[in-house]
Coordinates of C-alpha atoms and ligand atoms in Angstrom, one line a residue:
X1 CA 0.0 0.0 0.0
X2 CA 1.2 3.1 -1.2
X3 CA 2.0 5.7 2.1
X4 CA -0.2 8.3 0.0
X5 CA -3.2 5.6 -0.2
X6 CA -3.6 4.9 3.5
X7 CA -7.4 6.0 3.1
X8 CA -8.6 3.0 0.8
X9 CA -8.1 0.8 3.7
X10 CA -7.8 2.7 7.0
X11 CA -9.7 1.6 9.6
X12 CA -11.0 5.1 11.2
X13 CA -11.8 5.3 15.0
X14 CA -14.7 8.0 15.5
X15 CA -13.7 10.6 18.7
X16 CA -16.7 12.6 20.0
X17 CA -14.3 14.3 22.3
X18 CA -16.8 15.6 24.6
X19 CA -17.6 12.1 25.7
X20 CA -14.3 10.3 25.2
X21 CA -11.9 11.0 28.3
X22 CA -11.8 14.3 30.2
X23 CA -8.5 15.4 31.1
X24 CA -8.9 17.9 33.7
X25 CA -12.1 16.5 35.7
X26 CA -14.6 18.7 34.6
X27 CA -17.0 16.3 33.3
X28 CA -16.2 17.3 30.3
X29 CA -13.9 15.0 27.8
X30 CA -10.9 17.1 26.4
X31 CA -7.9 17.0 24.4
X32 CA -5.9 15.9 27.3
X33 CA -8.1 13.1 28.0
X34 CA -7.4 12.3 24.5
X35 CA -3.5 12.5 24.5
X36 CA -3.6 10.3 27.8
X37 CA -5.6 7.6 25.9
X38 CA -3.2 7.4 22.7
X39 CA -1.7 3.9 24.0
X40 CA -5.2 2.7 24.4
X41 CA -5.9 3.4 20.5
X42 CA -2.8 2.5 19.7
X43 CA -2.9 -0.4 21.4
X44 CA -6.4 -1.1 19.3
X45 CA -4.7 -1.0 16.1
X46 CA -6.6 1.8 14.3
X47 CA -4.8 3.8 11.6
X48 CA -6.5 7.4 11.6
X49 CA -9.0 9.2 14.1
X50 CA -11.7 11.1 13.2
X51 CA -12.6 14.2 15.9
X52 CA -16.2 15.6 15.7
X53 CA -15.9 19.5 15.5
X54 CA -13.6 20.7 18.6
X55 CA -13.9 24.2 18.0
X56 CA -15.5 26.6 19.8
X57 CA -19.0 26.7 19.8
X58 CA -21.8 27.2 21.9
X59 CA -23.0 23.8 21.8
X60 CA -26.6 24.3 20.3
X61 CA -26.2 20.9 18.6
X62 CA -22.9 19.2 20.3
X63 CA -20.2 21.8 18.4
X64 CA -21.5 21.6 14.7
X65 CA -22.3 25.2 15.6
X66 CA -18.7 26.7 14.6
X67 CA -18.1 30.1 16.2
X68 CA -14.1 29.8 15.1
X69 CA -12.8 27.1 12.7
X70 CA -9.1 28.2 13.7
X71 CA -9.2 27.5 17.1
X72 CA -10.4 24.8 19.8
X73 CA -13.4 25.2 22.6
X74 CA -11.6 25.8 25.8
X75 CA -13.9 23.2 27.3
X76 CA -11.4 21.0 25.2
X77 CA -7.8 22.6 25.3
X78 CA -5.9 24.7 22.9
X79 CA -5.1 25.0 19.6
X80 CA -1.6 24.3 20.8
X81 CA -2.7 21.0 22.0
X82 CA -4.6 20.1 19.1
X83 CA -1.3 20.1 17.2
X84 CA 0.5 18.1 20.2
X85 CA -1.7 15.7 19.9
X86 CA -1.8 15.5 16.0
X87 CA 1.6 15.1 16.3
X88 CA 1.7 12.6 19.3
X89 CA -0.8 10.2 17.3
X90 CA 1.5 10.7 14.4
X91 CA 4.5 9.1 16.3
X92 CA 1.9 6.3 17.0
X93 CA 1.3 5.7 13.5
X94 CA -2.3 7.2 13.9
X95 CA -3.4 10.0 11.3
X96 CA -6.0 13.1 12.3
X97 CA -9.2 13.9 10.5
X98 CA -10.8 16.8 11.1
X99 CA -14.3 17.5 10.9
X100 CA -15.4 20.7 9.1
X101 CA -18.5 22.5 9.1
X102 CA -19.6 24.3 5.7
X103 CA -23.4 24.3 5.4
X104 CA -23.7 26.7 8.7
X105 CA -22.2 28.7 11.3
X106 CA -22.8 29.7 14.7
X107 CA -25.0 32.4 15.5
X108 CA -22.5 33.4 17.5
X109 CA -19.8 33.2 14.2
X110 CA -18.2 36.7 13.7
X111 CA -20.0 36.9 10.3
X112 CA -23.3 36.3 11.1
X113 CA -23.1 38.9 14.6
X114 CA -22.1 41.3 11.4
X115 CA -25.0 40.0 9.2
X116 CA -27.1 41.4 12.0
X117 CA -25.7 44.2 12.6
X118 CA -25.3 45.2 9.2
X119 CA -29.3 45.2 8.3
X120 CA -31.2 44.6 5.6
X121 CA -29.3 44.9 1.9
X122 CA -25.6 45.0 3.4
X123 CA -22.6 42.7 1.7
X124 CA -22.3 41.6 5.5
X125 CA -25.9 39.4 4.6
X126 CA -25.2 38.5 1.5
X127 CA -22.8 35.8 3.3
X128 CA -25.8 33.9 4.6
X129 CA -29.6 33.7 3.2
X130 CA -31.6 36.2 4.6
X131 CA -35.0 37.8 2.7
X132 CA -38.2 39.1 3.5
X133 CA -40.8 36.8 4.4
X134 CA -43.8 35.9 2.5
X135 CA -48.0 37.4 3.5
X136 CA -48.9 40.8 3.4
X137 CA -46.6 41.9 6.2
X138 CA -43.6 39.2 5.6
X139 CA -45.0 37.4 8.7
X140 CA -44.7 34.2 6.7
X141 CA -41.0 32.2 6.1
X142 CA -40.1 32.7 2.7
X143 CA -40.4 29.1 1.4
X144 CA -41.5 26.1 2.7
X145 CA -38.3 23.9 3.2
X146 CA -38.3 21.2 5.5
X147 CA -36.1 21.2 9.0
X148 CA -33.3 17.9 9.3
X149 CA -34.3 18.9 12.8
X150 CA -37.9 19.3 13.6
X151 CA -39.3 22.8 12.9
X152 CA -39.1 25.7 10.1
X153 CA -36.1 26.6 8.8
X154 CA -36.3 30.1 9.1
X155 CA -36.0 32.3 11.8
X156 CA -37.4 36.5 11.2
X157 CA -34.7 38.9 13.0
X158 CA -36.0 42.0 14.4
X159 CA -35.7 44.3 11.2
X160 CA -38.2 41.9 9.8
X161 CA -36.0 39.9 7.9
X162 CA -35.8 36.2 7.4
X163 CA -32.5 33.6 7.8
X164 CA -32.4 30.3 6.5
X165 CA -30.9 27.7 8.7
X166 CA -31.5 23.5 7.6
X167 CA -30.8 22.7 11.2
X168 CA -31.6 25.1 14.2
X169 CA -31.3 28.6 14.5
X170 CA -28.5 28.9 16.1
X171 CA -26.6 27.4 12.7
X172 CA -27.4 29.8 9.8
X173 CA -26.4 28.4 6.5
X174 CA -23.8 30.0 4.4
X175 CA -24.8 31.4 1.0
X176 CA -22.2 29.2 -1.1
X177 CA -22.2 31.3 -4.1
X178 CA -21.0 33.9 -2.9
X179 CA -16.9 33.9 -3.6
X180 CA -16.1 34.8 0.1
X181 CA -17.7 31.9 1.6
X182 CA -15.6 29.2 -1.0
X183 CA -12.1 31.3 -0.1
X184 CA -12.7 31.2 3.6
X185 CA -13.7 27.5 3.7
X186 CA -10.4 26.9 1.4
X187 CA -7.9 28.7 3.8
X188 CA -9.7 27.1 6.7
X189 CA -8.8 24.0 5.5
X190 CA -5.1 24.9 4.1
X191 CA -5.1 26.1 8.2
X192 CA -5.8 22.8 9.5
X193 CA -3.4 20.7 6.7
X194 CA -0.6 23.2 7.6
X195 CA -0.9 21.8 11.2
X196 CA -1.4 18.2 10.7
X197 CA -4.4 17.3 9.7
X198 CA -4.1 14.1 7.0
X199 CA -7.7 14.1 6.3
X200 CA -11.4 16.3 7.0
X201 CA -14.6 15.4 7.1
X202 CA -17.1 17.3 5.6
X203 CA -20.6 17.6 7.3
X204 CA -23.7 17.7 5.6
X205 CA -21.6 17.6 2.2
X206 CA -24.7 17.5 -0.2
X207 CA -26.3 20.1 1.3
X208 CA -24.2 23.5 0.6
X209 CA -25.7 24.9 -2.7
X210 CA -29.0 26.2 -2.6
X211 CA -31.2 27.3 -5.7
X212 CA -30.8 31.3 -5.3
X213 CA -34.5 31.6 -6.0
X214 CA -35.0 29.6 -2.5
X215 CA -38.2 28.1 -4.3
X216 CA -40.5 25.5 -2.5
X217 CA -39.5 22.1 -2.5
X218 CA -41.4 20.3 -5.3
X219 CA -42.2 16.6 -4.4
X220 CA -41.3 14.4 -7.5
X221 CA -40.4 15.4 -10.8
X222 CA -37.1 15.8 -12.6
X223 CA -36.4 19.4 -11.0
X224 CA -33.2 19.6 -9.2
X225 CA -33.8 19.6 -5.4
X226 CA -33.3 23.1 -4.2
X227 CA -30.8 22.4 -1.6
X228 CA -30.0 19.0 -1.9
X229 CA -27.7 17.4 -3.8
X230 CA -27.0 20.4 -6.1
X231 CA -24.7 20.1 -9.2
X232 CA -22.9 23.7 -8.3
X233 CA -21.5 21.5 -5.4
X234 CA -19.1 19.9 -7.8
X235 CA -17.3 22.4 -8.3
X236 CA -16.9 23.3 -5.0
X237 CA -15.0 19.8 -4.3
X238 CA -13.1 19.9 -7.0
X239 CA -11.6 23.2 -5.9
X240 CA -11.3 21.8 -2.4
X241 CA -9.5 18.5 -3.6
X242 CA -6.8 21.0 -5.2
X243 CA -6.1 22.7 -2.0
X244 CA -6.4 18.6 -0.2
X245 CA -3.9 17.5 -3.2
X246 CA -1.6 20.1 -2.2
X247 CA -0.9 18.4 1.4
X248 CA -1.4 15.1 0.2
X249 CA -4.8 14.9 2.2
X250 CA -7.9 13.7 1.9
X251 CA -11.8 14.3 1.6
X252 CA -14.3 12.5 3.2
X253 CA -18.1 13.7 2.5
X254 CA -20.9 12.9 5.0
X255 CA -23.4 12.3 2.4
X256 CA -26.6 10.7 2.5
X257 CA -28.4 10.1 -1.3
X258 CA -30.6 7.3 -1.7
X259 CA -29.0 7.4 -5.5
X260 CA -26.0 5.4 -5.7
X261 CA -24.9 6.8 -9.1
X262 CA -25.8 10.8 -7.9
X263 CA -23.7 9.2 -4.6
X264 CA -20.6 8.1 -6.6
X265 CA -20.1 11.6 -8.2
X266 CA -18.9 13.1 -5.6
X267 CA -15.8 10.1 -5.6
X268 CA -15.1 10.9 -9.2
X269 CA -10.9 11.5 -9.6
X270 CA -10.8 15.3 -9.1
X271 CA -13.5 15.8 -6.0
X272 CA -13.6 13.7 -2.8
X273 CA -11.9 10.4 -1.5
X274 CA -14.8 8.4 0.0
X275 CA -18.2 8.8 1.5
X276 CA -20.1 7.6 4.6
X277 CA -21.8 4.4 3.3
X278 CA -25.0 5.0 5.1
X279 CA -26.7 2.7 3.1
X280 CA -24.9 -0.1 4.7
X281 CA -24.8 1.5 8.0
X282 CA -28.4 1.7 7.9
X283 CA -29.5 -1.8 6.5
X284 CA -31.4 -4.4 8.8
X285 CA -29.7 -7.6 10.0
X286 CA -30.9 -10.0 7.1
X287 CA -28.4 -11.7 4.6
X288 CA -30.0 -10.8 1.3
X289 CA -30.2 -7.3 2.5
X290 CA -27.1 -7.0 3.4
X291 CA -25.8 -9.0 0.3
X292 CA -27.7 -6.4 -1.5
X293 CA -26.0 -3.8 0.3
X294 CA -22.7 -5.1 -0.4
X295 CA -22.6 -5.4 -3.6
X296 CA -24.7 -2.3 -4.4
X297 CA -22.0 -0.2 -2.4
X298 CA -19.3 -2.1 -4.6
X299 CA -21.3 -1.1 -8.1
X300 CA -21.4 2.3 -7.7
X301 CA -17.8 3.0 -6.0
X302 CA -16.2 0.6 -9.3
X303 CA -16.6 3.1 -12.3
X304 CA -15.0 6.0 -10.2
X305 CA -12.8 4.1 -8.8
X306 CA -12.8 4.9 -5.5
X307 CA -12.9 2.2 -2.2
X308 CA -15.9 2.0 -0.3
X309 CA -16.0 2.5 3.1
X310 CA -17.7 1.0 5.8
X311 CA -19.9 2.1 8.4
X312 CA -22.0 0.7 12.0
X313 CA -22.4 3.7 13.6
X314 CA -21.6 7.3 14.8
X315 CA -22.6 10.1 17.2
X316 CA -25.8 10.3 15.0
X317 CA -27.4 6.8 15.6
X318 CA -28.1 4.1 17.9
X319 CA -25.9 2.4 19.1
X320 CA -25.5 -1.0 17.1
X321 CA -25.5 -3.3 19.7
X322 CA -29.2 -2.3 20.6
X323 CA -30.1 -1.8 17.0
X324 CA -29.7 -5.5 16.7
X325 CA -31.2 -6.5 19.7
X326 CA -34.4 -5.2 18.1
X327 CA -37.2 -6.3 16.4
X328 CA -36.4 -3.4 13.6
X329 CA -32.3 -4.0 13.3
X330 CA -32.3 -1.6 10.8
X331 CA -31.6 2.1 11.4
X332 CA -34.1 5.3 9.9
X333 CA -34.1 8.8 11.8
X334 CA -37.7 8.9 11.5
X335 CA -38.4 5.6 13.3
X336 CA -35.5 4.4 16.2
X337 CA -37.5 2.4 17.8
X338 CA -36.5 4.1 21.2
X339 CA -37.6 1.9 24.4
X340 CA -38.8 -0.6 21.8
X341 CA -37.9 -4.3 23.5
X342 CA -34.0 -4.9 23.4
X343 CA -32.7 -8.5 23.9
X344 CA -28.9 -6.7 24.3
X345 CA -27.2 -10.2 24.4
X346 CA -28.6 -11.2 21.4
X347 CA -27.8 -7.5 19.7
X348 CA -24.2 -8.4 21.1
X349 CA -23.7 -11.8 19.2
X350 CA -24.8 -9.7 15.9
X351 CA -22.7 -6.9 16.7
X352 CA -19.6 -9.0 17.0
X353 CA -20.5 -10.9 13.9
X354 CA -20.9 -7.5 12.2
X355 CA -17.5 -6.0 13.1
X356 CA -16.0 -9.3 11.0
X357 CA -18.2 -8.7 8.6
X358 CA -16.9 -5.4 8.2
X359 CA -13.6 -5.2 8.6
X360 CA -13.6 -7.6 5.7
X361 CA -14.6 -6.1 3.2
X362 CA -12.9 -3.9 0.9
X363 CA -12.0 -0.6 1.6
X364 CA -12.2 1.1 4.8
X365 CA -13.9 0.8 7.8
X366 CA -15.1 3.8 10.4
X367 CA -15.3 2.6 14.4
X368 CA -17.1 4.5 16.1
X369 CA -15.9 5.0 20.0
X370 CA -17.5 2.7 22.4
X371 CA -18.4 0.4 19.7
X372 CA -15.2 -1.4 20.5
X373 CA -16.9 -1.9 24.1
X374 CA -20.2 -3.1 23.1
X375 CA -21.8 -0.1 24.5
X376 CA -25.5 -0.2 24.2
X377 CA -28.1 3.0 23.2
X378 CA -28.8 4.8 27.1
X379 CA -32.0 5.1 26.8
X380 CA -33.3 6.2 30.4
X381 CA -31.4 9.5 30.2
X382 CA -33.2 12.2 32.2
X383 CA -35.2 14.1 30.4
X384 CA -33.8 17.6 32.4
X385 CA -30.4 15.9 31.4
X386 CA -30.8 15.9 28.0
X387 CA -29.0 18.2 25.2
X388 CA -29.5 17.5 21.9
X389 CA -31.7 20.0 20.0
X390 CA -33.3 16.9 18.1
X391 CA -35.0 16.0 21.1
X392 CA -36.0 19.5 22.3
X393 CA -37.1 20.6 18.4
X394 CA -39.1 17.4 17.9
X395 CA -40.9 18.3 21.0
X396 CA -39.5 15.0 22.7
X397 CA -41.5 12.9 20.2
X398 CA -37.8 12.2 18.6
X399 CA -35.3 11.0 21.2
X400 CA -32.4 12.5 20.4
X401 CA -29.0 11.3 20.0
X402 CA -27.9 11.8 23.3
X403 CA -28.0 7.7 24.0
X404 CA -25.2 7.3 21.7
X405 CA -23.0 10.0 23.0
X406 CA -22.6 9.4 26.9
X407 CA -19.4 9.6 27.8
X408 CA -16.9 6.2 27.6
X409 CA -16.6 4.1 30.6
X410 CA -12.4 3.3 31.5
X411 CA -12.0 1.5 34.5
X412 CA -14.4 0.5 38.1
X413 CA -17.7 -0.4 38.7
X414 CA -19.4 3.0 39.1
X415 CA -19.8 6.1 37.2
X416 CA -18.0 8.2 36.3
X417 CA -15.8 4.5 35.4
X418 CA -12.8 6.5 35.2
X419 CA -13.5 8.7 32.8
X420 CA -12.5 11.6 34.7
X421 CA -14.2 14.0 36.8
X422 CA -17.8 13.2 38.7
X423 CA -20.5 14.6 37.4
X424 CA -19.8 14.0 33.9
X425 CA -22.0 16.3 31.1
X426 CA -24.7 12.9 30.3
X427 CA -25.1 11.0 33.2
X428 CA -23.8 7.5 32.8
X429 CA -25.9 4.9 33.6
X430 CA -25.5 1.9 36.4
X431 CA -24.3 -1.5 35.3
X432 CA -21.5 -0.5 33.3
X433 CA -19.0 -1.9 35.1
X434 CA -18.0 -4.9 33.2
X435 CA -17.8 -2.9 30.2
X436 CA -15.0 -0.4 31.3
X437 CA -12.4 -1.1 28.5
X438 CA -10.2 -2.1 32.1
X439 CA -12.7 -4.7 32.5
X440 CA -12.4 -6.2 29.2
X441 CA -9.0 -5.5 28.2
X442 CA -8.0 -9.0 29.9
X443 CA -10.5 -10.9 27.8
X444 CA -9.9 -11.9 24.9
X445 CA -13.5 -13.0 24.5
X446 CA -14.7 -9.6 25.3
X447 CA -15.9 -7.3 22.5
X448 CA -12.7 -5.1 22.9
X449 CA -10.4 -8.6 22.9
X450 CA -12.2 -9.1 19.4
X451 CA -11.5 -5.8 17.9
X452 CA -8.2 -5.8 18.9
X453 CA -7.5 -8.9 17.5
X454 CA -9.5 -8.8 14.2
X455 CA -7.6 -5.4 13.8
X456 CA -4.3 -6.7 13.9
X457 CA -5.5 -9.6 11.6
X458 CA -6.6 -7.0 9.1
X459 CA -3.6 -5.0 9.0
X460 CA -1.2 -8.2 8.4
X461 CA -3.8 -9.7 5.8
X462 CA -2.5 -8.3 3.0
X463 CA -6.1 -9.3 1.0
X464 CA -8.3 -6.8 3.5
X465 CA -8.6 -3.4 2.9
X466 CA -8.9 -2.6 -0.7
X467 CA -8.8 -4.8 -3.1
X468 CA -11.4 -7.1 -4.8
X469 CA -14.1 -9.8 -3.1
X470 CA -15.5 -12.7 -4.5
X471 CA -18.1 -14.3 -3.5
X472 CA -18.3 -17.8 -2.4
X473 CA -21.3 -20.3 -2.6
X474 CA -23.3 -20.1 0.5
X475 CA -27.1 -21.3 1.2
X476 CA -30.1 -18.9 2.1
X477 CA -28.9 -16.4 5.5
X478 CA -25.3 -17.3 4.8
X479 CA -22.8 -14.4 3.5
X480 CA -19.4 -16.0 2.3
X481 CA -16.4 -14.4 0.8
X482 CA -13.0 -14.9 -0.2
X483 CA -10.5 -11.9 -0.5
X484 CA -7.2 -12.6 -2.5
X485 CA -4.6 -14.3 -0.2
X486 CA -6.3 -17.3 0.4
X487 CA -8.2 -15.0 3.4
X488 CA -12.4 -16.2 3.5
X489 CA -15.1 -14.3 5.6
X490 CA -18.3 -16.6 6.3
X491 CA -21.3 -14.4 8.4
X492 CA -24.4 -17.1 9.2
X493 CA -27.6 -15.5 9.9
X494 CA -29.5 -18.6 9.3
X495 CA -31.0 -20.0 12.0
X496 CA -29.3 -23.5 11.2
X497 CA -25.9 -23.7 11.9
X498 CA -23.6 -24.3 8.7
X499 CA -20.6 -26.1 7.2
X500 CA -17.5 -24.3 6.6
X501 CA -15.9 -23.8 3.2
X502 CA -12.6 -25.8 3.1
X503 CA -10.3 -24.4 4.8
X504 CA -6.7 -24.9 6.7
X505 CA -7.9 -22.6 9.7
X506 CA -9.6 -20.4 11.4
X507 CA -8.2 -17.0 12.1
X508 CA -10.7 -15.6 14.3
X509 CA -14.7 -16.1 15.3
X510 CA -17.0 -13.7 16.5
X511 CA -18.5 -17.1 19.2
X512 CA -17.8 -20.4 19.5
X513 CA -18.6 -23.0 17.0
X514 CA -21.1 -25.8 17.5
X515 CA -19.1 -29.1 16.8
X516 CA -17.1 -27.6 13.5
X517 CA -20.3 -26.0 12.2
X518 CA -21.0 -21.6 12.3
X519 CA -23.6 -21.0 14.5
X520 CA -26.2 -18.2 13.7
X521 CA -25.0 -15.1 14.4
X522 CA -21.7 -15.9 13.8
X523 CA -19.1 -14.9 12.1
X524 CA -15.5 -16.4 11.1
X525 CA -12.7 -15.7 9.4
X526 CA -10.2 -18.4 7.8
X527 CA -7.4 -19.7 6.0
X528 CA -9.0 -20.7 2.7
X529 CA -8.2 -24.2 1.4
X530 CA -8.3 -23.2 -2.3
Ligands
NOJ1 C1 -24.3 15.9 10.6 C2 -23.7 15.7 12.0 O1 -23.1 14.4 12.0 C3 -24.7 16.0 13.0 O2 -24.3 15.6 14.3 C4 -25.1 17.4 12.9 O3 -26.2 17.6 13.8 C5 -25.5 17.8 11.5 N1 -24.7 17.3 10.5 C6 -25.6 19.3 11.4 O4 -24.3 19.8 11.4

């Protein structure tokens, strides 16, 4: 593998700081909690980390609310520190993504306090979308577009004007045709290169251009969307992939299309290095589906020729372990199941059989933190404890994402687990004990004794990562696969338990075999007799 093509294979370990490890006993994760943890991801075997935003923000929706891209939140450290810490994880062979923010800004963002100031017609507005609202005395929002959060996306500022925001708003979106907003996003990320970074991750990626009309969004139809998905945004990437070539770094969008072809444009050559396979990360626990998945992931990435990558979960969904221990074991915003029955030891099993699964097949693979724990969804936060503005927008009829985001759980049998200081910002619930990564770091049976290991198989495979997969015979619930090598991946989700392939041995199973055969719910890797 070339140095320069780390990314088709990587295997990418998700950091939501805040809820990582907290450094100076606030309650708070931090940088320093980070920096103190290093062996630990070392140790894991991951190649790159990815950090949700760190800058500083005022938290409306967990720091994607950027009030400086050029700095860090003092709840988390200093800018200094961010570049210790790049630099420390360097040493360990551990690259940095960054996560930027494009779409919006704070409301606290020096531009948009200008905006504001500035009134109605200034070049100070014509950074963001304001305009006058619609009825007889502009009472109305000017268009009709849909929250991603519950609610309208327009909010009327005391002069009478209207600004668009597609999430809450306290995050007004940028006006992307306007030349200011595509230089300051390039420096910002010429800014964070200069210092380290290897890769970024761009948020909401499909969602920057907007039709300048703002017209209403027309169900159906061959119209472009008006904000989604927007041909102006190739351009955009393709200018940003000059300034990423430049550093030899690397662009990762955070897109979700349903269309796989519309999908794979943004991975042509000149614009971004891989996507979020959401399709994947969202499909239920069923072989066919999951076949289907597979190989409609591998179609579209083939005629740009860029690796797919491979997804679970993230600080946006539930946590995969309870996910599978559902009914519904697939994942939709607009239906999680929350408080739905949970059988968490079965949701285990699949999760276990899932990370094989995954970190099989080709390309690379995102982990997101706590994953490598088995950490299940919290669901019985407080509701005065709560934070994200899903929940509150929604009225509390959405859940939230909080569940997924409570801070990790290190060492002893009661909160705050070591994580740092008592009192940490989600409450962590009871029971976690024999989850603390202390706890199971002994076990090679635990969940983080089977990452670690299938981790280090992948990186001394030389068949895993990129490269191609073949398919192998396999009955009805049963996913098998060889990669080259001689390397063979066999997932049963049958309820019978099945033969083997031939084989020399086995590498590594997700549960024990019943007398030779793969039990459902299992997966094992092997030594292909071929
Ligand atoms: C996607 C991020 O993953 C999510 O956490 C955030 O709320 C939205 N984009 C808005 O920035």
């Amino acid at each position: 593998m070339l140095t320069s093509d780390w990314w088709r294979s990587a295997a990418i370990y998700q950091v939501y700081v805040r809820s990582f490890a907290d450094g100076d006993g606030d309650g708070t994760g931090d940088l320093a909690g980070v920096r103190s943890r290093l062996p630990y991801l070392a140790e894991l075997g991951i190649d790159a980390l990815w950090f949700n935003p760190w800058y500083p923000s005022p938290m409306a929706d967990g720091g994607y609310d950027v009030a400086d891209y050029r700095a860090v939140d003092p709840a988390f450290g200093t800018l200094a520190e961010a570049e210790k810490l790049i630099a420390e994880a360097r040493v360990l062979g551990i690259r940095t993504i960054i996560d930027i923010v494009p779409n919006h800004v704070s409301d606290r963002h020096p531009w948009f306090r200008a905006a504001l100031a500035a009134g109605p017609g200034s070049p100070e507005r014509e950074l963001f979308h304001f305009r006058p609202g619609r009825g007889a005395g502009g009472e109305l929002p000017p268009n009709d577009w849909p929250s991603q959060f519950a609610g309208v996306t327009w909010t009327r500022v005391a002069d009478g004007q209207w600004y668009l925001h597609l999430f809450t708003p306290e995050q007004p979106d940028l006006n992307w045709a306007h030349p200011a907003v595509r230089q300051e996003h390039e420096d910002v990320l010429r800014f964070w290169f200069e210092r380290g970074a290897a890769g970024v991750r761009i948020d909401s990626a499909a969602l920057l251009a907007k039709d300048p009309a703002l017209p209403d969004v027309v169900e159906g139809g061959d119209a472009p969307h008006p904000y989604i998905d927007r041909d102006e945004l190739h351009d955009i990437y393709r200018s940003w992939r000059g300034v990423a070539d430049a550093y030899d770094g690397v662009l990762i969008g955070e897109i979700w299309l349903p269309d796989t072809e519309r999908f794979a444009r943004y991975l042509r050559p000149d614009e971004l290095h891989t996507a979020f396979n959401f399709d994947f990360l969202a499909c239920p626990w069923d072989a066919a589906r999951l076949r289907a998945s597979i190989d409609g992931t591998l179609a579209a990435h083939a005629p740009v020729g860029a690796p797919a990558t491979w997804v679970l979960a993230n600080h946006d969904v539930t946590r995969t372990v309870t996910r599978y221990g559902r009914a519904d074991t697939g994942f939709d915003f607009a239906t999680k199941a929350h408080g739905t029955p949970t059988d968490l030891a079965l949701g285990a099993r699949r999760a276990r059989a899932a990370a094989l699964l995954t970190l099989a097949l080709p390309g690379s693979v995102y982990l997101y933190q706590g994953e490598e724990l088995g950490l299940p969804e919290v669901e019985d936060i407080p509701a005065d404890r709560l934070q994200d503005p899903m929940y509150f927008r929604s009225g509390g009829t959405d859940p939230g994402r909080d569940g997924c985001r409570v801070p990790l759980p290190w060492s002893g049998s009661e909160p705050p687990y070591g994580f740092g200081g008592a009192g940490t910002w989600l409450p962590q619930p009871a029971g976690w004990g024999g989850l603390t990564a202390q706890a199971q770091a002994a076990d090679p049976d635990s969940m983080l004794g089977l990452y670690r290991t299938a981790l280090r198989v992948r990186r001394t495979e030389a068949g895993l990562g990129d490269g191609p997969l073949r398919w192998l015979d396999a009955g009805d619930g049963v996913l098998a696969f060889a990669r080259e090598g001689g390397f063979g991946c066999v997932l049963n989700i049958s309820p019978h338990p099945v033969a083997l392939p031939r084989h020399r041995r086995i590498l590594l199973a997700s549960g024990p075999l019943d007398e030779g055969l793969l039990p459902q719910d299992t997966a094992v890797w092997l030594r292909l007799d071929e």
